[in-house]
XYZ file of N, CA and C in Angstrom:
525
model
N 30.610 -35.198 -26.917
C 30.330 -33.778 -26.902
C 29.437 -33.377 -25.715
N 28.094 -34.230 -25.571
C 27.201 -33.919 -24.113
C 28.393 -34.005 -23.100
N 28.979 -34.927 -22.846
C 29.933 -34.677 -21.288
C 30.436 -33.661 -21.177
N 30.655 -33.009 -22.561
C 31.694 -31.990 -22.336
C 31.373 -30.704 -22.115
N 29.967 -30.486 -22.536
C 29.325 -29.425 -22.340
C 28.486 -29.480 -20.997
N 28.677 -30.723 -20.333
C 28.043 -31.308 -19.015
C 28.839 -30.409 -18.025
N 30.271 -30.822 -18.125
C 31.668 -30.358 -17.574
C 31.190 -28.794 -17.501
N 31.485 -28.504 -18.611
C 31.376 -26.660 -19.278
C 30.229 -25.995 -18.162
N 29.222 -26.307 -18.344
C 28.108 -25.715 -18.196
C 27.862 -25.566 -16.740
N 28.049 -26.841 -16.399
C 27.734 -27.498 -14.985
C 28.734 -27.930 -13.511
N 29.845 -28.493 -14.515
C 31.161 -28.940 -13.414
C 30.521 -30.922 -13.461
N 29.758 -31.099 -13.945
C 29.269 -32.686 -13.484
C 30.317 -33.590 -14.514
N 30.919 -34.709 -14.194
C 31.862 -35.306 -15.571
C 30.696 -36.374 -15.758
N 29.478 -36.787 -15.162
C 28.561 -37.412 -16.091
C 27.438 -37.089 -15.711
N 26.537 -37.998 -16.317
C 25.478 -37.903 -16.277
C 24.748 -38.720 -14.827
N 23.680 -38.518 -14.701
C 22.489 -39.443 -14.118
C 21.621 -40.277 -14.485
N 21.537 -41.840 -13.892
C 20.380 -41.973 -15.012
C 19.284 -41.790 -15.671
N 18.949 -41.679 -17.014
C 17.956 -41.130 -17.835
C 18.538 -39.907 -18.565
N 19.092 -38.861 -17.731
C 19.627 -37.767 -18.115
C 19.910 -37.473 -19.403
N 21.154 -38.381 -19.964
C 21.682 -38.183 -21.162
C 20.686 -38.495 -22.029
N 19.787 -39.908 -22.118
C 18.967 -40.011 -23.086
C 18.056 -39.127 -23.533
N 16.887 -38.299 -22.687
C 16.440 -37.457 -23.049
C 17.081 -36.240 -23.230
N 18.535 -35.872 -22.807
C 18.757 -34.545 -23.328
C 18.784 -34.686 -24.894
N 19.624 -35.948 -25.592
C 20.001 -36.327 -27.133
C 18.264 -36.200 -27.369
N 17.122 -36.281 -27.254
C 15.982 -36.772 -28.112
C 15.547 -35.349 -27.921
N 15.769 -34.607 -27.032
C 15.684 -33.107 -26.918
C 16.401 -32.278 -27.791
N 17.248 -32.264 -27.584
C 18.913 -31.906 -28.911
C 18.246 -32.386 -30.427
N 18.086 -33.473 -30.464
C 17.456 -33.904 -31.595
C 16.533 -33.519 -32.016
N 15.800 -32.771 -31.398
C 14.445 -31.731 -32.046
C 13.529 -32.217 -31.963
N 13.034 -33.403 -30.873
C 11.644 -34.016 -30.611
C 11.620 -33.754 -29.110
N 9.746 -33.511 -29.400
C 9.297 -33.316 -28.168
C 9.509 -34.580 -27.258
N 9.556 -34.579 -25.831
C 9.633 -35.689 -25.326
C 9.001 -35.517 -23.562
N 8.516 -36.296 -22.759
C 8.295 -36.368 -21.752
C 9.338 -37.268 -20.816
N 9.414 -36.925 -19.415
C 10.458 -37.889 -18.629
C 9.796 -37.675 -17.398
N 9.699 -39.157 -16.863
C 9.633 -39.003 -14.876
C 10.637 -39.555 -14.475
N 11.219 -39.021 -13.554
C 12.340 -39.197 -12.745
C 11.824 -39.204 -11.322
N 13.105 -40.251 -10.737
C 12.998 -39.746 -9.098
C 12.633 -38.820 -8.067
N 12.040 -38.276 -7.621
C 12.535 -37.107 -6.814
C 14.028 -36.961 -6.594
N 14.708 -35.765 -6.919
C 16.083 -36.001 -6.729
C 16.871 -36.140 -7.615
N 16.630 -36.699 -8.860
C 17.290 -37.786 -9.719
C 17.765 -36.566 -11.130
N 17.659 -35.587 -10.936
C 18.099 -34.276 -11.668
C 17.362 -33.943 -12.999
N 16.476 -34.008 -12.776
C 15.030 -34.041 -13.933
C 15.642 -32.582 -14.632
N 15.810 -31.748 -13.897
C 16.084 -30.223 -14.306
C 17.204 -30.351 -15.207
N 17.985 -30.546 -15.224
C 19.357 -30.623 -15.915
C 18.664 -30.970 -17.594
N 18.060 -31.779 -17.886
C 17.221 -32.501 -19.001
C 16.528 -30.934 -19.611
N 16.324 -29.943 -19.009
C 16.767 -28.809 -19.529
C 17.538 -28.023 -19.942
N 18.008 -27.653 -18.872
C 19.078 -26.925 -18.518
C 20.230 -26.780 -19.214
N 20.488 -28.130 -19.598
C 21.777 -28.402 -20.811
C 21.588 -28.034 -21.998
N 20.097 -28.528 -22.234
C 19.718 -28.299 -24.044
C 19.450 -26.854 -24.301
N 19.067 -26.000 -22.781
C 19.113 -24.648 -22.889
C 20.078 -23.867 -23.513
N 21.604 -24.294 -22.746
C 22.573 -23.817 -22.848
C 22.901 -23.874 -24.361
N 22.498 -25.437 -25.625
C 22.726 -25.320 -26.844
C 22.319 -25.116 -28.044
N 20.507 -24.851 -27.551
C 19.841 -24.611 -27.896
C 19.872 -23.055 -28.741
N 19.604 -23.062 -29.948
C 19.960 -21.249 -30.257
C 19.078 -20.583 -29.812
N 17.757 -20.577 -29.369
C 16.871 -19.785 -28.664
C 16.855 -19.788 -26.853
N 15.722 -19.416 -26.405
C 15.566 -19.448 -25.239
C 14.861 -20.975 -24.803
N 14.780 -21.462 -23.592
C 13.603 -22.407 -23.219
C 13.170 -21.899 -22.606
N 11.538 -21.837 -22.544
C 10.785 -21.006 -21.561
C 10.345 -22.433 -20.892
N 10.640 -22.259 -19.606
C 10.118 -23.078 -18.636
C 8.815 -22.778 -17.669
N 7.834 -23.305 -17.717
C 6.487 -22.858 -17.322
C 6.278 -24.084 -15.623
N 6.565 -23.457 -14.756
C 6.514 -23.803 -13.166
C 5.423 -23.678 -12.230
N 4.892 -24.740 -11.412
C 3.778 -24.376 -10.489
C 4.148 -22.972 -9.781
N 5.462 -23.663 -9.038
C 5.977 -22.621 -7.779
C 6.898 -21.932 -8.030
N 6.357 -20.708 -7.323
C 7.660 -19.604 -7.103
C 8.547 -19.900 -6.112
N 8.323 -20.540 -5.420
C 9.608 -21.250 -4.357
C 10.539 -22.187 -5.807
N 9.976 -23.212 -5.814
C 10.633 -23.788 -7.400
C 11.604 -23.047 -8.351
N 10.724 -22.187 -8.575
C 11.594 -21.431 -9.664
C 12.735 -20.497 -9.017
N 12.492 -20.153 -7.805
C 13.315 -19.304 -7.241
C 14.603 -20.183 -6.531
N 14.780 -21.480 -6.195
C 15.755 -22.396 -6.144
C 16.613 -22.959 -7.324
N 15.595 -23.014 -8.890
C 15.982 -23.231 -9.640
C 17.162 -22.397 -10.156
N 16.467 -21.240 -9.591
C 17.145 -19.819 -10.677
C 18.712 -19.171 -9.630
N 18.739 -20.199 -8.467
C 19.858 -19.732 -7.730
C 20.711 -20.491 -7.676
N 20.526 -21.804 -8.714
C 21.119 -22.616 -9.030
C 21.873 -22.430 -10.312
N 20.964 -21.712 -11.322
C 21.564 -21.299 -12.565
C 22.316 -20.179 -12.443
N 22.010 -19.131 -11.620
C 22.895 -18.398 -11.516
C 24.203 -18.452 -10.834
N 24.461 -19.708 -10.011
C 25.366 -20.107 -9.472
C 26.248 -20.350 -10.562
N 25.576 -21.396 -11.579
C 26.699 -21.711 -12.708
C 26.669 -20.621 -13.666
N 26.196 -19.325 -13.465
C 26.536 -18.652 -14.400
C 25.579 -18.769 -15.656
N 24.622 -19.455 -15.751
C 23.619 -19.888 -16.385
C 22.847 -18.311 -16.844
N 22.623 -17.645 -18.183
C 21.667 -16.870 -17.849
C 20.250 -17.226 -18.367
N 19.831 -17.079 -16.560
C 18.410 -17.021 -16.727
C 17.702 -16.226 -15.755
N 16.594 -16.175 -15.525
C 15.534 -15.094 -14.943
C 14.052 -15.344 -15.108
N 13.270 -15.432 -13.971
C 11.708 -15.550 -13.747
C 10.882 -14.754 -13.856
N 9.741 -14.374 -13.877
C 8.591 -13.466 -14.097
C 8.003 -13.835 -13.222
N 7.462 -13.041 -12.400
C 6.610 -13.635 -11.396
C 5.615 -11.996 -10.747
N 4.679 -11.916 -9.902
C 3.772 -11.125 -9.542
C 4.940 -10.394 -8.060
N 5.687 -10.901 -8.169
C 6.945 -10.326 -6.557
C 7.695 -9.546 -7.209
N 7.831 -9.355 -8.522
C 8.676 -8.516 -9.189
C 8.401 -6.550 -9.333
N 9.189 -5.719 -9.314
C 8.879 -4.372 -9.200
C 8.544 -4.010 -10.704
N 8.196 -3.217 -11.221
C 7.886 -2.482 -13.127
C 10.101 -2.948 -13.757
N 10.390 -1.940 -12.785
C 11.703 -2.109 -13.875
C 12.764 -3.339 -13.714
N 12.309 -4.326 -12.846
C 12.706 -5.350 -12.806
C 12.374 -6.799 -14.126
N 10.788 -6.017 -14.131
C 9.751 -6.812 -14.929
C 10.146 -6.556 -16.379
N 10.823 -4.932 -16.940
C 10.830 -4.922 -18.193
C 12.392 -5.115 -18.324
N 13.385 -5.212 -17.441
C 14.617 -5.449 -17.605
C 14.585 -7.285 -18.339
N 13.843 -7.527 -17.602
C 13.893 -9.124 -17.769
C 13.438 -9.270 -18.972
N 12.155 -8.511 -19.595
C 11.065 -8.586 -20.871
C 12.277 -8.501 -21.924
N 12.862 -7.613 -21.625
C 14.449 -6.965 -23.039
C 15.429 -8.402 -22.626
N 15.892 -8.707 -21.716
C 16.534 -10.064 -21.688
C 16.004 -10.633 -22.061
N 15.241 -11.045 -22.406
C 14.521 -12.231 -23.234
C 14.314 -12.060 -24.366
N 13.658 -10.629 -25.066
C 13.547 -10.348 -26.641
C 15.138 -10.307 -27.321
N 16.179 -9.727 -26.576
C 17.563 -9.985 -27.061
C 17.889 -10.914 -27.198
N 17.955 -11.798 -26.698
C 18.465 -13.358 -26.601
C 19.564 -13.226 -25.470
N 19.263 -12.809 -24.964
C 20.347 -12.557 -23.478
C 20.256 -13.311 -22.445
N 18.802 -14.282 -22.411
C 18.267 -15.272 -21.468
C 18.536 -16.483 -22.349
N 18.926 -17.780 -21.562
C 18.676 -18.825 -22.202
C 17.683 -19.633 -21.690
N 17.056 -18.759 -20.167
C 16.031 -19.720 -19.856
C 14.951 -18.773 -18.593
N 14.094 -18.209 -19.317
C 12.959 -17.780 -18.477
C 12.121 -18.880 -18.176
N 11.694 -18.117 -16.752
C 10.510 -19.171 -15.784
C 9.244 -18.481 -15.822
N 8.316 -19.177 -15.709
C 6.801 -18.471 -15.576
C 6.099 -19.737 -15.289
N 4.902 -18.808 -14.329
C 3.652 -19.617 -14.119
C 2.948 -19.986 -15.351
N 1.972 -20.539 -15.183
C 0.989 -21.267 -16.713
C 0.197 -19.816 -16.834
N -0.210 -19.046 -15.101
C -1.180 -18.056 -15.687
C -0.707 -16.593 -16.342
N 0.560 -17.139 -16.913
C 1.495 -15.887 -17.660
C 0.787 -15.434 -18.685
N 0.501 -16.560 -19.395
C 0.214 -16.563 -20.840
C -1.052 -16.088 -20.779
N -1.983 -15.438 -19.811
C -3.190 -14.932 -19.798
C -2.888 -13.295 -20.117
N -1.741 -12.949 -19.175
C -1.210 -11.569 -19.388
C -1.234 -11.244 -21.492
N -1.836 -10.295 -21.573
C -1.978 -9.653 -22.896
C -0.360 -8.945 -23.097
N -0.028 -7.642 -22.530
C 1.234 -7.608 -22.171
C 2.648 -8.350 -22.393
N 2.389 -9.656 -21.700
C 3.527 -10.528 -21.903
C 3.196 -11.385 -23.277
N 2.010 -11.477 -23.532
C 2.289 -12.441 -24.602
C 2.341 -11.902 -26.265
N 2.474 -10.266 -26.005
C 3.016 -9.186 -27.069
C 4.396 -9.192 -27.174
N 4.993 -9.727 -25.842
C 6.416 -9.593 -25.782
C 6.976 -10.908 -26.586
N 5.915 -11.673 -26.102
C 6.358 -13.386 -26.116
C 6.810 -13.695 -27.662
N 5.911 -13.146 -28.578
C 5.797 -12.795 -29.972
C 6.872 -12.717 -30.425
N 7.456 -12.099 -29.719
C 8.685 -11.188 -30.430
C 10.266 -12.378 -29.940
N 9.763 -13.128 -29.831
C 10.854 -13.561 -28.668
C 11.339 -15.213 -29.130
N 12.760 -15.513 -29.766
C 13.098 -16.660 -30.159
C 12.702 -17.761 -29.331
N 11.941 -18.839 -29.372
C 12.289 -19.499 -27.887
C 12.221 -20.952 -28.906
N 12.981 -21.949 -28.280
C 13.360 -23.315 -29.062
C 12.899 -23.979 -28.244
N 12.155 -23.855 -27.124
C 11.838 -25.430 -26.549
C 10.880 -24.763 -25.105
N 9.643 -25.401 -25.194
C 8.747 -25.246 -24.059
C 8.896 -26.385 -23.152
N 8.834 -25.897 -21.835
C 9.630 -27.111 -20.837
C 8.099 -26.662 -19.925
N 7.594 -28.126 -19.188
C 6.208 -27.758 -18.461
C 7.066 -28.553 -16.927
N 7.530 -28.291 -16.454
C 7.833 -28.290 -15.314
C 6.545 -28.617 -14.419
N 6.941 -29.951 -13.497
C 6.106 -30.807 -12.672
C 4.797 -31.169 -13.490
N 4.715 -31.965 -14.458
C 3.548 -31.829 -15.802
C 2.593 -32.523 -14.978
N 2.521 -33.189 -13.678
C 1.429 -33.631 -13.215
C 0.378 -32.594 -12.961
N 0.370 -31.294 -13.372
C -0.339 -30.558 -12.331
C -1.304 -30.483 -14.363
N -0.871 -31.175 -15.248
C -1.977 -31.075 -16.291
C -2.946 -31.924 -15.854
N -2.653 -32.879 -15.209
C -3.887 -33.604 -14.629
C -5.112 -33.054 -13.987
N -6.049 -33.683 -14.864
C -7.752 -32.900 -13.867
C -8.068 -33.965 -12.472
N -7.279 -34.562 -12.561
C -7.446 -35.409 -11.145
C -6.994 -34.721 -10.019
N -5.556 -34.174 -10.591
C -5.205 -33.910 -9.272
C -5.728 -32.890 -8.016
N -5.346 -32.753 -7.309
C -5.696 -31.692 -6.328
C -5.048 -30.156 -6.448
N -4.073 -30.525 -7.564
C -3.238 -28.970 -7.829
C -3.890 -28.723 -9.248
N -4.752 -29.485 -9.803
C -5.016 -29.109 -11.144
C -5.065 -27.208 -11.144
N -4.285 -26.799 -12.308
C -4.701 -25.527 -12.679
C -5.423 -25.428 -14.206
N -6.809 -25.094 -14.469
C -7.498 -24.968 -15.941
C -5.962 -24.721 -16.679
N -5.557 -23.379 -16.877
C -4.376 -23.400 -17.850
C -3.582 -23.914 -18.272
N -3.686 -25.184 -17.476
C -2.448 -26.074 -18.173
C -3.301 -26.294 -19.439
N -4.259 -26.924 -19.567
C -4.978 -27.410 -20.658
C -4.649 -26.767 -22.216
N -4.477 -25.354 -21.983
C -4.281 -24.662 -23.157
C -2.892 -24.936 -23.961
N -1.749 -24.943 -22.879
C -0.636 -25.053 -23.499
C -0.268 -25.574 -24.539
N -1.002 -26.649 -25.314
C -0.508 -26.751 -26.540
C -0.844 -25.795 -27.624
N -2.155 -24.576 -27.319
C -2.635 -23.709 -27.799
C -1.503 -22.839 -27.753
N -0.911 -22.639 -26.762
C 0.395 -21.439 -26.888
C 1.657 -21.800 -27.168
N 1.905 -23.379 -27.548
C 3.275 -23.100 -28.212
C 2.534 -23.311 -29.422
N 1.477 -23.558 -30.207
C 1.176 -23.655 -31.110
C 1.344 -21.974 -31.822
N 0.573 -21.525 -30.807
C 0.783 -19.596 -31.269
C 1.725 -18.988 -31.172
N 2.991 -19.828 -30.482
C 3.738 -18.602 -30.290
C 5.316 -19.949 -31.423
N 4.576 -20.275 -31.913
C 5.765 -21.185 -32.824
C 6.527 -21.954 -32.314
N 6.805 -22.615 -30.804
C 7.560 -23.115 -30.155
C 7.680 -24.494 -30.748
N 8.804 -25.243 -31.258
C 8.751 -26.141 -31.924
C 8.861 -27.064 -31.500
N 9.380 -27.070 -30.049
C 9.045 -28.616 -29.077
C 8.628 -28.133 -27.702
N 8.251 -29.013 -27.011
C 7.521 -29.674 -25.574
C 8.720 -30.759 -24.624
N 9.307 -30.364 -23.685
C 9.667 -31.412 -22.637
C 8.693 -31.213 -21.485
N 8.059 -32.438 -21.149
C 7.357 -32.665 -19.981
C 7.911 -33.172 -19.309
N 8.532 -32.887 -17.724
C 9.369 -33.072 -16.971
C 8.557 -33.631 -15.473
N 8.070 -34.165 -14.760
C 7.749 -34.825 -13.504
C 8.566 -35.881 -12.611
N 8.161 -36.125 -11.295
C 8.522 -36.692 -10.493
C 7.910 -37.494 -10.005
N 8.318 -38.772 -9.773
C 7.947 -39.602 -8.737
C 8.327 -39.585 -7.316
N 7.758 -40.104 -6.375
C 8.505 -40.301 -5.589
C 9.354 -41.012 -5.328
N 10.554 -41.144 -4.023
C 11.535 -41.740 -3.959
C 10.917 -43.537 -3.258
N 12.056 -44.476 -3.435
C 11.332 -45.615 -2.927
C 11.487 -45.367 -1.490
């Protein structure tokens, strides 16, 4: 059934390695973490379970370059999804807010400092979502040099906003 919705969704007739395993433990309704290659299609480990998922996945991204490659990728396949970001105009911002409370998105993007917005997280409330995806999860690290405080909270906001799983998605580098 995954290949086939691989095919459907995507055009790919398989997988990559790792791919399939965590999409099934994802599908399966457990939270899960994965590092992959640089390259090695970490995104897809979303992307798929998005598509079968009955809610939305909200995917939470350092970069707006990121998300904005991501999202020209999904819209390539026809994927619906759509970002939030501070580059956006008012009626761009609430077109997207109603795509998402409908179930018309299967996969909004946002920064971590979304969830500070009062605003959005009135909307957020209202809004089915089946799976929180933390995109590049190294940046939860207080070591790093990209640390952002807000990551820290995130288990505070799928806790509040009912989200019933977590994929933590990162990269290594290539050899």
């Amino acid at each position: 059934m995954l290949k086939q919705k691989l095919k459907k969704y995507f055009g790919f007739d398989s997988f990559l390695a790792g791919q399939e395993a965590v999409i099934s433990r994802v599908l399966e309704g457990k939270s899960s973490a994965a590092i992959f290659p640089t390259g090695a299609g970490k995104s897809l480990c979303y992307q798929l379970p998005a598509m079968l998922l009955p809610g939305m996945t909200l995917v939470v991204s350092p970069l707006l370059s990121l998300m904005k490659d991501q999202l020209d990728y999904l819209k390539k396949n026809e994927i619906p999804a759509a970002r939030l970001d501070s580059t956006l105009d008012r009626s761009t911002y609430n077109a997207t807010i109603e795509e998402a409370r409908s179930g018309a998105l299967k996969i909004l993007m946002i920064s971590v400092e979304r969830f500070k917005n009062e605003r959005f997280r009135s909307h957020l409330e209202r809004m089915e979502i089946s799976l929180l995806v933390i995109d590049e999860a190294h940046c939860i690290s207080e070591w790093g040099h990209n640390f952002r405080p807000e990551y820290l909270n995130l288990p505070i906001y799928q806790q509040e906003f009912n989200i019933p799983q977590t994929l933590l998605l990162t990269a290594t580098a290539t050899e």
